[in-house]
Amino acid sequence: MRTPYFEIDEAALVRNLEALRAVRKEAGCKILLAQKAYSAFCTYPLISRYLDGTTASGLYEARLGKTRFGGETHVFSPSYNDEDWDELMLYVDHIIFNSPTQARKFAPKAKAAGKQVGLRLNPQFSTQRGHGIYDPCGEFSRLGTTAAELPDDVANLLDGVHMHTLCEQNSDDLEATVDALEERFGALLQRSKWINLGGGHHITRADYDVERLVRVVRRLKDRYGAEVYLEPGEAVVLNAGSLVCRVEDIVRNGMDIAIVDASAACHMPDVLEMPYRPPLQGAGEAGDKAHTYRLGGPTCLAGDVIGDYSFDRPLKIGDELRFLDMALYTMVKTNTFNGMRLPSICVRHTDGTIEVVREFGYDEFERRL
Ligand SMILES: *Cc1c(COP(=O)(O)O)cnc(C)c1O
């Protein structure tokens, strides 16, 4: 098969979905797919057998969720506008506002259309270490309303509340954040029909403490009589896909450098943005094995470097390499910088057969310009 391509691993996806379904049952909560992490809708018929619906970051994801997934469709956006409003109302069941101004403007219209309305709260409780750009509780954050900025007339409009403060975190951080939420917004929680705890719950990671999550959810349900929602993105597709590429050249400049046909900048931009070093099948850390290479993409960007890896044998031009954990925040973030071709999208079904779902060419580059 022509590289580069994403390969979605259906068996791994099913393992994640079974774990999430168990949480749903144990805790008695609803779980939505956060589409911003993963929107490969060819797998929505499968995922929708396990989860309650989707959440969206805006109009287009809401439309995809409504038309391709079904179930409940939720949306949170820092701002909604008049131009998109009527169409958005066709798709969503729950709409979450970010500010009192947005809630005052749109909540009455949403309620008149029979929608559930909520406000994203900022519990002002940071639990993230390191990744400042992923911390909505950071100083001067625009995401969520703080207790000091929430007037009664806005609180009175709400059916439920929303928070999203975690990123790749365990349930001890959730528990501490929920304590902060209750302390700051207890009276509002008493009146809420539902509480949406956002995403960032790394539920399908091996060391995740599911029992604590179940306790936190049950406590909220018991104390407030509210429905509880979780909306993970990453956890749904954690370790459920790879990106396969090929070595196209090997050069030397103080170390061995392999140029591959996948680009960090175009095909896995979080490698540079977050940043992180993706796992590579069969390879070790630099220096662990006999032959160490820096792997870089075929674009003109000097920083288009995926990372340093070591191998038992020297790499050869034409070798295929498989980056792991490549289903999340990759296909949704690809771009055609340098006129790069987008990786194909394939699904490895549970019976071992591989289906090519999408192949891309020049058109994707030209149509956007
Ligand atoms: C990003 C996001 C999610 C999903 O987060 P993950 O880290 O992928 O689980 C859920 N809800 C909201 C509002 C988000 O912004």
CSV table of C-alpha atoms in Angstrom, one decimal, residues 38-180:
chain,number,residue,atom,x,y,z
A,38,TYR,CA,-11.1,12.0,16.3
A,39,SER,CA,-13.7,12.4,13.5
A,40,ALA,CA,-13.0,9.4,11.2
A,41,PHE,CA,-16.7,8.8,10.7
A,42,CYS,CA,-16.2,5.5,8.9
A,43,THR,CA,-16.0,4.0,12.4
A,44,TYR,CA,-19.0,5.9,13.8
A,45,PRO,CA,-21.4,3.0,13.2
A,46,LEU,CA,-19.2,0.9,15.5
A,47,ILE,CA,-18.6,3.6,18.2
A,48,SER,CA,-22.2,4.5,18.3
A,49,ARG,CA,-23.1,1.0,19.5
A,50,TYR,CA,-21.1,1.8,22.7
A,51,LEU,CA,-21.5,5.5,23.5
A,52,ASP,CA,-24.4,7.9,23.9
A,53,GLY,CA,-23.6,10.5,21.3
A,54,THR,CA,-21.0,13.1,20.3
A,55,THR,CA,-19.8,16.5,21.4
A,56,ALA,CA,-18.7,19.2,18.9
A,57,SER,CA,-16.5,22.3,18.9
A,58,GLY,CA,-18.9,24.1,16.6
A,59,LEU,CA,-21.2,23.9,13.6
A,60,TYR,CA,-19.3,21.4,11.4
A,61,GLU,CA,-18.5,18.8,14.0
A,62,ALA,CA,-22.1,19.1,15.3
A,63,ARG,CA,-23.3,18.4,11.8
A,64,LEU,CA,-21.0,15.4,11.4
A,65,GLY,CA,-22.1,14.1,14.8
A,66,LYS,CA,-25.8,14.5,14.1
A,67,THR,CA,-25.7,13.0,10.6
A,68,ARG,CA,-23.0,10.3,10.9
A,69,PHE,CA,-23.2,9.2,14.6
A,70,GLY,CA,-26.7,9.9,15.9
A,71,GLY,CA,-27.6,9.7,19.6
A,72,GLU,CA,-27.2,13.0,21.5
A,73,THR,CA,-25.3,15.9,20.0
A,74,HIS,CA,-23.7,18.4,22.3
A,75,VAL,CA,-21.8,21.5,21.4
A,76,PHE,CA,-19.4,23.8,23.2
A,77,SER,CA,-17.8,26.8,21.5
A,78,PRO,CA,-16.2,29.9,23.1
A,79,SER,CA,-18.5,32.0,20.7
A,80,TYR,CA,-21.6,31.4,18.6
A,81,ASN,CA,-22.7,33.8,15.9
A,82,ASP,CA,-26.0,34.8,14.2
A,83,GLU,CA,-25.0,33.5,10.8
A,84,ASP,CA,-24.6,29.9,11.9
A,85,TRP,CA,-27.2,29.8,14.6
A,86,ASP,CA,-30.3,28.4,12.8
A,87,GLU,CA,-28.3,25.6,11.2
A,88,LEU,CA,-26.7,24.7,14.5
A,89,MET,CA,-30.1,24.4,16.1
A,90,LEU,CA,-30.9,21.7,13.5
A,91,TYR,CA,-28.2,19.4,14.9
A,92,VAL,CA,-27.7,19.9,18.6
A,93,ASP,CA,-29.5,18.8,21.8
A,94,HIS,CA,-27.3,20.5,24.4
A,95,ILE,CA,-25.6,23.8,23.8
A,96,ILE,CA,-23.0,25.0,26.2
A,97,PHE,CA,-22.1,28.7,26.4
A,98,ASN,CA,-18.8,30.1,27.5
A,99,SER,CA,-19.8,33.5,28.9
A,100,PRO,CA,-22.8,35.3,30.5
A,101,THR,CA,-22.9,37.6,27.4
A,102,GLN,CA,-23.3,34.6,25.0
A,103,ALA,CA,-25.8,32.9,27.3
A,104,ARG,CA,-28.0,36.0,27.6
A,105,LYS,CA,-27.9,36.5,23.8
A,106,PHE,CA,-28.6,32.9,22.7
A,107,ALA,CA,-30.0,30.8,25.6
A,108,PRO,CA,-33.6,32.1,25.4
A,109,LYS,CA,-33.6,31.3,21.6
A,110,ALA,CA,-32.1,27.8,22.3
A,111,LYS,CA,-34.7,27.1,25.0
A,112,ALA,CA,-37.5,28.2,22.7
A,113,ALA,CA,-36.2,25.6,20.2
A,114,GLY,CA,-36.4,22.9,22.9
A,115,LYS,CA,-32.7,22.7,23.6
A,116,GLN,CA,-30.9,22.1,26.9
A,117,VAL,CA,-28.6,25.0,27.7
A,118,GLY,CA,-25.5,25.0,29.9
A,119,LEU,CA,-22.6,27.2,30.9
A,120,ARG,CA,-19.0,26.2,31.0
A,121,LEU,CA,-17.6,27.0,34.4
A,122,ASN,CA,-14.0,27.7,35.4
A,123,PRO,CA,-13.4,26.1,38.8
A,124,GLN,CA,-10.0,28.0,38.8
A,125,PHE,CA,-8.2,24.8,39.9
A,126,SER,CA,-5.2,23.9,37.8
A,127,THR,CA,-4.1,20.3,37.9
A,128,GLN,CA,-1.9,20.3,34.8
A,129,ARG,CA,1.8,20.1,35.0
A,130,GLY,CA,3.8,21.5,32.1
A,131,HIS,CA,1.4,21.8,29.2
A,132,GLY,CA,0.3,25.4,29.7
A,133,ILE,CA,-1.5,25.7,26.4
A,134,TYR,CA,-3.8,22.9,27.5
A,135,ASP,CA,-4.7,24.5,30.9
A,136,PRO,CA,-8.1,26.2,30.8
A,137,CYS,CA,-7.7,27.1,34.5
A,138,GLY,CA,-4.5,29.1,33.8
A,139,GLU,CA,-4.1,32.8,34.5
A,140,PHE,CA,-6.4,35.0,32.2
A,141,SER,CA,-7.9,31.9,30.6
A,142,ARG,CA,-10.8,32.8,28.3
A,143,LEU,CA,-12.4,29.4,28.7
A,144,GLY,CA,-15.3,29.1,31.2
A,145,THR,CA,-16.9,31.5,33.5
A,146,THR,CA,-15.5,32.1,37.0
A,147,ALA,CA,-17.7,32.2,40.0
A,148,ALA,CA,-17.1,36.0,40.4
A,149,GLU,CA,-18.4,36.7,36.9
A,150,LEU,CA,-21.6,34.7,37.1
A,151,PRO,CA,-24.7,36.8,37.8
A,152,ASP,CA,-28.0,35.3,39.0
A,153,ASP,CA,-30.0,36.2,35.9
A,154,VAL,CA,-27.6,34.0,33.8
A,155,ALA,CA,-27.5,31.2,36.4
A,156,ASN,CA,-31.4,31.2,36.2
A,157,LEU,CA,-31.3,30.4,32.5
A,158,LEU,CA,-29.3,27.2,32.8
A,159,ASP,CA,-30.5,23.6,32.7
A,160,GLY,CA,-27.0,22.3,33.4
A,161,VAL,CA,-23.3,23.0,33.8
A,162,HIS,CA,-20.1,22.0,32.1
A,163,MET,CA,-16.5,22.0,33.0
A,164,HIS,CA,-13.4,20.9,31.0
A,165,THR,CA,-10.1,21.3,32.7
A,166,LEU,CA,-8.2,18.0,32.3
A,167,CYS,CA,-5.8,16.7,29.6
A,168,GLU,CA,-4.5,13.1,29.7
A,169,GLN,CA,-5.2,12.9,33.4
A,170,ASN,CA,-6.2,10.4,36.0
A,171,SER,CA,-9.3,10.4,38.3
A,172,ASP,CA,-7.4,11.8,41.3
A,173,ASP,CA,-7.1,15.1,39.4
A,174,LEU,CA,-10.8,14.9,38.5
A,175,GLU,CA,-11.8,14.3,42.1
A,176,ALA,CA,-9.8,17.3,43.3
A,177,THR,CA,-11.3,19.5,40.5
A,178,VAL,CA,-14.8,18.4,41.3
A,179,ASP,CA,-14.2,19.4,45.0
A,180,ALA,CA,-13.2,22.8,43.8
